[in-house]
Each structure stands twice: as C-alpha cells, then as structure tokens.
Amino acid sequence: MAFVSSGYNPDKPMENRISDIGPRDFNEFMPPVIKNNFGKWLYHEILEPGVLVHVAESGDEVYTVRCGTARLMSITLIREMCDIADKHCEGFLRFTTRNNVEFMVDSKDKMVALKEDLMSRKFDGGSYKFPVGGTGAGISNIVHTQGWVHCHTPATDASGTVKVIMDDLFEEFTGHNMPAPVRIAVACCLNMCGACHCSDIAVVGIHRKPPLIDHEYLDNLCEIPLAVASCPTGAVRPSKVEIDGKQFKTVAIKEERCMFCGNCYTMCPSLPLSDKEGDGIALMVGGKVSNRISMPKFSKVVVAFIPNEPPRWPTLTKTIRNIVEVYKADANKYERLGDWAERIGWERFFEKTGIEFTPHLIDDFRDPAYYTWRQSTQFKF
Amino acid sequence: MAIVEFQGKSFDVDEDGFLLKFEEWCPEWVDFCKEGEGIKELNEEHQKVIDFLQDYYKKNGIAPMVRILSKVTGFKLKHIYELFPSGPGKGACKMAGLPKPTGCV
Ligand code: HEM
Ligand code: SF4
Ligand code: SF4
C-alpha cells in the first residue's frame, strides 16, 4: 500500500508531540454493575468451571464467564470478542493476569445465553475460539513468551508448546478435578520472562552447546567487557586472534566452564548458540507465589532435558500429563504440587512419577548449592 | 547490511542505522545522522555528549551508564533527551559511532 500519513511531520518531529500521558484510567471501562458496587462485594461463588458470581452489599450480582485465549491473537479475533461484548455485555470485557478473557453480565439468564454463544464459536480447523473454564482447582491458561515468533534468544517455541500442552490438558481447563490449582508456565530461554521460576509446572528452553564466536566482527558489534561480565561462571575472557595475518580483538570461552545460558549472546550478537539438536526443554515443578499455608516457593528442575519435537512435542506433553496425573491421584485437598512434593519427600516424587533422577538435577552453582543437598539421615529408601 | 554514501564518504551500517565499524566514524557521519534523529543543528552540547561517549568507549570498551553520562557532562537525562530526542542509546550512541545497545532493550 502506498504511504498514508498520520499527520506526523518528519521535518518537525517534536511539533504537536504528545508524550507521558500514561494508560487510560481503568474506571472509564467498568461495566455499570462493577462501577456501582466497587469496593462493596460481600462474597463470591464458583457456579461451575469458568463461571463465577459476585454478590454485593446492595444485592447486585455480577456473573463472570472466563474463556481461554491463545494470547497471541489477530485483530479479527479481538473484533469478534468486541462483538460478543456488544451483544451480551453492554460492550464491556476484561483480560485476566493469565491472559484469559472475561465477559460479565448482571443476571443468570444473560450468563446462560452468553456461555452458550461462547461455546458455539470455533475456528475452521475445529478449535474452540472461547472455551469456558480456568477457575478453581483446575488448570488455567499457560503464561508464556515469544519463542520463534519474535525473540532472538529462544531455545524452544512458546505458542507451539503451549497449544500442545493445553490440547492435552483441555479437560483440566474445563473442570475442577485437581487438589489445588495447577499453574503452568512456558519460557523459551533461561531469561524466564514470565512465571516459570514460581509455577507448579514450568517448561524452560535450554541450550546444550557453547556459543560460536564470530571473531572477525565481534569487536565491531560488541562491547567486550559487557560480554565478559555477562557470564555467570566466568567462562568468557577478552582475547586476541589472528586471521589471515590480521589481528582481531575478541573473546575466548572456556567450554568446560560454559553451561550454555546464552547471556553472553544477549549482550553480544557475535556469540550465537542456538542449535537444532542441542536445544530443548527443561521441566521444573513445585513453585507457587501465594502465601496460602506455605510460603511462596521456587520451582525445581526435575527433568534436565526433553528434545524439541515440533510441531506437537509428544515427549513434553506426555511427561507433563504424567506429573499432573500422579499429583492429582496422590495429593491432599488444597495441597499445591510443591506442598505435596515437599510433604512426601522429593525421593518419593521421583519414585511415584517414575521420572529418572539424573546428576544434572543436583545443584552445583556456587555456595548456595550446598543448602540443596541433604544434611540429614532422614530419607526414605 | 547496507552501505551508505554521504558527502564522498561511505559507511557500513546495519538495519537500524548503526555504524558497523567504529573506525569508520567521521564528522560527516554525524551530519548524515542528525536529520533521522530529529536534530536540526548541532550545538556544542551535542558535541560534548558525542565527544564524551567516544572518549569513554575508547578507554573502556563499553558505552557509559546513563548516570555516568549525566554526571560527567552535567546534563540531566531530561536535557539529554532535549538534545537527542531518541535518547542516549538510539540517538547519541548512534551518532557517536558506538555499537548498537544490546540486552533486553
Ligand atoms: C509422652 C512422651 C513424649 C513426648 C510427648 C515427646 C515429644 C517429643 C516431641 C514433640 C519432640 C520434638 C520433635 C520434633 O520437633 O521434631 C521430641 C523430640 C525428642 N524426644 Fe521426645 N517425647 C516423649 C518422650 C521421650 C522419651 C521418653 C525420650 C527418650 C528416652 C524422648 C527423646 C526424644 C529425643 C531424643 C528427641 C529429639 C529428636 C530429634 O533429634 O529430633 N522423648 N519428643
Ligand atoms: S524467555 Fe528468553 S527467548 Fe523467550 S521471550 Fe523471554 S528472552 Fe526471549
Ligand atoms: S553461554 Fe553463558 S555460561 Fe556460556 S560463556 Fe556465555 S554467558 Fe558464559
């Protein structure tokens, strides 16, 4: 399409420039029933998976229908959401912190009609556009990242892995069959954008080979001291090489010290490390952020490597399904996955899930690693 | 990567308009950049920022942190944005010929 000006004048870039106006005030977008009862809610109930009702002091009720979304979505789909909101909800809707979408109405009848409408909408391929669920002790949406869609440091994909896991666990999204909510997160590299370090189950992209070094360009493209300082294990040091009689300032990497985190590539474009066979996924479990009964926990690595198997990642989905099933069968009511594993002991977690315990799982990172070993004779055979 | 010709000089640049080789920097580069960076005429304050960035890069091999840039030049961040509307990284470092900022920018 030919160029169409928005009115911006490139010759006077600072003229009529609006800045620092921040986001719109959320009050502008509140449904009337929410606005009228703001701060005056008495109690809530989960009527069925995906449907909540909140009752206010005034007696007003608001019914919320929660639907899964793919997070990555077209304007066409957003417009469809707007059409649904126009039809049922006076034009109002909201997105949750796990990227589900919630439609709100003020009576039960409207809720029933809304839910029916939502469940009737499918893509041409057959997937639900707006599956209702994600409440209570089930498995809600997966918090995830960019993957091969947009980032330059991933070791796996995000949208792809998330779709296959949610397909496999779909009945847990539309049900309340778990001892407690199970939060799943995906990050496509160890930067862990998102919630992997504090989720019940976490998928994290990892590399298994050290970076390649593009000696001829490195000094031009990189600030060498930053690459050196980016390495958590001190594997990177400044050095010089000679290529065809020409001297280049560059870095050297001690490969036996490198654990393939990719930090140095983040800082320096001349140190790429992604690799088709080398890259894959580490699985972590047992994290949580709430204060409910036990304190918040970090998730722990339980599977050191699962290969990338696009487009359906069968090994990954099978491993996660197995953990979910064993936890569901064995944990007490209200017990989060980490609470359960800590109560029965991690050696029992590995025994019950049948996951192989490998030396990779033993912490070896600096002084704090010591505290993850067992200073006790308390263990089960 | 592209080659830019300007006032008889040629520059290797990347898709964001950063110089690929610091050694190729010359005053013409600044003239070439300034329009794209929303700068009409360079004054001595612009020059002071560019000179300091180049000095610091030659000495230390890195671009200075924003607080160091402010402290040494005496220009608050707000003033640096008045001088270079795209900011110290995309604006000033590009004109000074430093490598493109990296990390989660
Ligand atoms: C009705 C009688 C008893 C009660 C209610 C009782 C209760 C307890 C309790 C609550 C603890 C602390 C457990 C912990 O925090 O991990 C404890 C520890 C202990 N008790 Fe008893 N106890 C009783 C009798 C005895 C007797 C008769 C002995 C020795 C002859 C004994 C030896 C110990 C020892 C050695 C420990 C420390 C265990 C450790 O190292 O953690 N207790 N007891
Ligand atoms: S987790 Fe890593 S690869 Fe994924 S979006 Fe974040 S920085 Fe990029
Ligand atoms: S990948 Fe990580 S561990 Fe390896 S050299 Fe780079 S920064 Fe160091």
CSV table of N, CA, C and O in Angstrom, one decimal, chain A residues 231-234 363-370 373:
chain,number,residue,atom,x,y,z
A,231,CYS,N,28.8,-13.3,31.9
A,231,CYS,CA,28.9,-14.7,32.2
A,231,CYS,C,28.8,-15.1,33.6
A,231,CYS,O,29.7,-14.7,34.4
A,232,PRO,N,27.9,-15.9,34.0
A,232,PRO,CA,27.7,-16.3,35.5
A,232,PRO,C,28.8,-17.2,36.0
A,232,PRO,O,29.0,-17.3,37.2
A,233,THR,N,29.5,-17.8,35.1
A,233,THR,CA,30.6,-18.8,35.5
A,233,THR,C,32.0,-18.3,35.2
A,233,THR,O,32.9,-19.1,35.4
A,234,GLY,N,32.1,-17.1,34.7
A,234,GLY,CA,33.4,-16.6,34.4
A,234,GLY,C,34.1,-17.3,33.3
A,234,GLY,O,35.3,-17.4,33.2
A,363,ASP,N,22.2,-29.4,42.4
A,363,ASP,CA,22.7,-28.0,42.2
A,363,ASP,C,24.2,-28.0,42.4
A,363,ASP,O,24.8,-28.6,43.3
A,364,ASP,N,24.9,-27.3,41.5
A,364,ASP,CA,26.3,-27.1,41.6
A,364,ASP,C,26.7,-25.6,41.4
A,364,ASP,O,27.8,-25.3,40.9
A,365,PHE,N,25.7,-24.7,41.6
A,365,PHE,CA,26.0,-23.3,41.3
A,365,PHE,C,26.4,-22.5,42.6
A,365,PHE,O,25.5,-22.2,43.4
A,366,ARG,N,27.7,-22.3,42.8
A,366,ARG,CA,28.2,-21.5,43.9
A,366,ARG,C,27.8,-22.0,45.3
A,366,ARG,O,27.2,-23.1,45.5
A,367,ASP,N,28.1,-21.2,46.4
A,367,ASP,CA,27.9,-21.7,47.7
A,367,ASP,C,26.5,-22.2,48.0
A,367,ASP,O,26.3,-23.2,48.7
A,368,PRO,N,25.5,-21.5,47.5
A,368,PRO,CA,24.1,-21.9,47.9
A,368,PRO,C,23.7,-23.3,47.5
A,368,PRO,O,22.8,-23.9,48.0
A,369,ALA,N,24.5,-23.9,46.5
A,369,ALA,CA,24.2,-25.3,46.1
A,369,ALA,C,24.2,-26.2,47.3
A,369,ALA,O,23.4,-27.1,47.4
A,370,TYR,N,25.2,-26.0,48.2
A,370,TYR,CA,25.3,-26.8,49.4
A,370,TYR,C,24.0,-27.0,50.2
A,370,TYR,O,23.7,-28.1,50.7
A,373,TRP,N,21.6,-29.8,49.2
A,373,TRP,CA,22.0,-31.2,49.4
A,373,TRP,C,21.3,-31.6,50.7
A,373,TRP,O,20.8,-30.8,51.5
